[in-house]
Amino acid sequence: MNWDSLLTDLESRFDAERRTNIAAEAADLAEAEIAALHLADRLRGAVGRTVHLRTRGGAAVDGVVRRAEDAFVLLDEGEGIQSLVPLEAVALASPLPGPAPALNGHHRPSLQGALREFARAGTRVRVICASQEVTGRLARVGADYIDVARDPVSGHAPGAITIALAVIDVIRSR
């Protein structure tokens, strides 16, 4: 019996088994990492790139990602139009690269916080929901709703209309 051959063979089998185990562990870790990703992470990886979104209500939003937060994405659609899309309204998105690194410990603006900034600035907006569009200025931002003061030229009676945040697909502004 050749001990040297036997030990070499045993060592070779051990190395092969170790490589197989390492590959399996790496695949498990990669799968776990992907399972922990959120849409916001993928959109953060797309900052500065053009993406095509389709909302649950069917609205198409195409533009360059300017910001991606946990609750919304801000796109520049060109010609001075910016669109704020709540992430819960996004049905489809393409193309999306890999995720951006997580920004742990940083305070991330909420959807309501972004909308309050629009309201303070007096920005004219077009709110798109599945059932209709409302044009005007944000008058009030609550925990789960906004009040939009309609433009007098919009053909509707003057006054504010209340819209639940949960039904908003897109908020566009110039």
Coordinates of C-alpha atoms in Angstrom, one line a residue:
M1 CA 0.0 0.0 0.0
N2 CA 1.3 3.4 -1.0
W3 CA 0.7 5.7 1.9
D4 CA 1.7 8.8 0.0
S5 CA -0.9 8.1 -2.7
L6 CA -3.6 7.4 -0.2
L7 CA -2.9 10.6 1.7
T8 CA -2.8 12.6 -1.5
D9 CA -6.1 11.2 -2.6
L10 CA -7.7 11.8 0.9
E11 CA -6.4 15.4 0.8
S12 CA -7.7 15.9 -2.7
R13 CA -11.2 14.7 -1.7
F14 CA -11.1 16.9 1.4
D15 CA -10.2 19.9 -0.7
A16 CA -13.0 19.2 -3.1
E17 CA -15.6 18.8 -0.3
R18 CA -14.4 22.0 1.3
R19 CA -14.7 23.9 -2.0
T20 CA -18.2 22.5 -2.5
N21 CA -19.2 23.6 1.0
I22 CA -17.7 27.1 0.5
A23 CA -19.6 27.4 -2.8
A24 CA -22.9 26.3 -1.2
E25 CA -22.3 28.8 1.7
A26 CA -21.6 31.6 -0.7
A27 CA -24.8 30.8 -2.7
D28 CA -26.8 30.8 0.6
L29 CA -25.3 34.1 1.7
A30 CA -26.0 35.7 -1.7
E31 CA -29.6 34.5 -1.6
A32 CA -30.0 35.9 1.9
E33 CA -28.5 39.2 0.8
I34 CA -30.9 39.5 -2.1
A35 CA -33.9 38.5 0.1
A36 CA -33.1 41.5 2.4
L37 CA -33.1 44.0 -0.4
H38 CA -36.0 46.5 -0.9
L39 CA -37.1 48.3 -4.0
A40 CA -35.7 51.5 -2.5
D41 CA -32.2 50.0 -2.3
R42 CA -32.4 49.1 -6.0
L43 CA -33.7 52.6 -6.9
R44 CA -30.9 54.2 -4.8
G45 CA -28.5 52.3 -7.1
A46 CA -30.1 53.9 -10.1
V47 CA -29.6 57.6 -8.9
G48 CA -28.4 59.5 -12.0
R49 CA -29.8 56.9 -14.4
T50 CA -32.9 56.8 -16.5
V51 CA -35.6 54.4 -15.4
H52 CA -39.1 53.6 -16.6
L53 CA -41.8 53.2 -13.9
R54 CA -45.4 52.1 -14.2
T55 CA -47.7 52.7 -11.3
R56 CA -50.4 50.4 -10.0
G57 CA -52.9 52.8 -11.6
G58 CA -51.1 52.5 -15.0
A59 CA -49.4 55.9 -15.0
A60 CA -46.1 55.8 -16.9
V61 CA -43.2 57.8 -15.3
D62 CA -39.9 57.9 -17.2
G63 CA -37.0 59.9 -16.1
V64 CA -33.7 60.2 -14.3
V65 CA -33.7 59.2 -10.7
R66 CA -32.7 62.2 -8.6
R67 CA -33.4 60.7 -5.1
A68 CA -34.6 57.4 -3.8
E69 CA -35.9 57.2 -0.3
D70 CA -37.6 54.4 1.7
A71 CA -41.0 55.8 0.9
F72 CA -40.6 57.6 -2.5
V73 CA -38.5 58.1 -5.6
L74 CA -38.0 61.5 -7.2
L75 CA -37.5 61.5 -11.0
D76 CA -36.6 64.3 -13.4
E77 CA -38.8 63.7 -16.5
G78 CA -37.2 66.6 -18.4
E79 CA -38.6 69.9 -19.6
G80 CA -38.7 71.0 -15.9
I81 CA -41.1 68.3 -14.8
Q82 CA -40.3 66.4 -11.6
S83 CA -42.3 63.5 -10.4
L84 CA -42.5 62.2 -6.8
V85 CA -43.7 58.6 -6.8
P86 CA -44.6 56.8 -3.6
L87 CA -42.8 53.4 -3.6
E88 CA -46.0 51.6 -2.7
A89 CA -47.5 52.9 -5.9
V90 CA -44.7 51.4 -8.1
A91 CA -45.9 48.3 -10.0
L92 CA -43.0 47.9 -12.5
A93 CA -39.5 49.4 -12.8
S94 CA -36.8 48.9 -15.4
P95 CA -33.9 48.9 -15.8
L96 CA -32.7 48.6 -12.2
P97 CA -29.0 48.0 -11.4
G98 CA -27.8 46.4 -8.2
P99 CA -28.5 48.0 -4.9
A100 CA -26.7 51.1 -3.6
P101 CA -25.0 50.7 -0.2
A102 CA -27.3 51.1 2.7
L103 CA -27.2 54.4 4.5
N104 CA -27.5 53.2 8.0
G105 CA -27.9 55.8 10.7
H106 CA -29.0 58.5 8.3
H107 CA -32.4 60.1 8.8
R108 CA -34.3 59.6 5.6
P109 CA -37.1 62.0 4.6
S110 CA -40.6 60.6 4.7
L111 CA -43.2 61.0 1.9
Q112 CA -45.1 63.4 4.2
G113 CA -41.9 65.4 4.9
A114 CA -41.3 65.8 1.1
L115 CA -44.9 66.9 0.5
R116 CA -44.7 69.4 3.4
E117 CA -41.7 71.0 1.6
F118 CA -43.8 71.3 -1.6
A119 CA -46.6 72.9 0.5
R120 CA -44.3 75.4 2.1
A121 CA -42.8 76.4 -1.2
G122 CA -46.3 76.9 -2.7
T123 CA -45.4 74.5 -5.6
R124 CA -48.2 73.9 -8.1
V125 CA -48.7 70.1 -8.4
R126 CA -50.7 67.6 -10.4
V127 CA -51.7 64.7 -8.2
I128 CA -52.4 61.5 -10.3
C129 CA -54.5 58.8 -8.8
A130 CA -56.1 55.8 -10.5
S131 CA -59.5 57.5 -10.6
Q132 CA -58.6 61.1 -11.5
E133 CA -56.0 63.9 -11.6
V134 CA -56.1 67.0 -9.4
T135 CA -54.2 70.1 -10.1
G136 CA -53.4 72.9 -7.6
R137 CA -51.3 73.7 -4.6
L138 CA -50.7 71.5 -1.5
A139 CA -52.6 73.2 1.3
R140 CA -52.2 70.7 4.0
V141 CA -50.3 67.5 4.6
G142 CA -51.6 65.1 7.2
A143 CA -50.5 61.7 8.5
D144 CA -52.3 59.8 5.7
Y145 CA -53.8 62.5 3.4
I146 CA -53.2 65.7 1.6
D147 CA -55.4 68.7 0.9
V148 CA -55.0 70.2 -2.6
A149 CA -56.3 73.7 -3.2
R150 CA -57.5 73.5 -6.7
D151 CA -56.5 76.0 -9.3
P152 CA -59.4 78.3 -10.2
V153 CA -58.6 77.7 -13.9
S154 CA -58.9 73.9 -13.5
G155 CA -62.6 73.9 -14.4
H156 CA -63.5 72.7 -11.0
A157 CA -65.2 74.6 -8.2
P158 CA -62.6 76.4 -6.1
G159 CA -61.7 74.9 -2.7
A160 CA -59.6 72.1 -1.4
I161 CA -60.0 68.4 -2.1
T162 CA -58.7 65.8 0.3
I163 CA -56.8 62.8 -1.2
A164 CA -55.7 59.8 0.8
L165 CA -51.9 59.2 0.5
A166 CA -52.6 55.5 -0.1
V167 CA -54.3 56.2 -3.5
I168 CA -51.7 58.6 -4.9
D169 CA -49.7 57.2 -7.9
V170 CA -47.6 60.3 -8.9
I171 CA -47.2 63.9 -7.9
R172 CA -45.8 66.0 -10.7
S173 CA -44.5 69.6 -10.4
R174 CA -42.6 72.1 -12.6

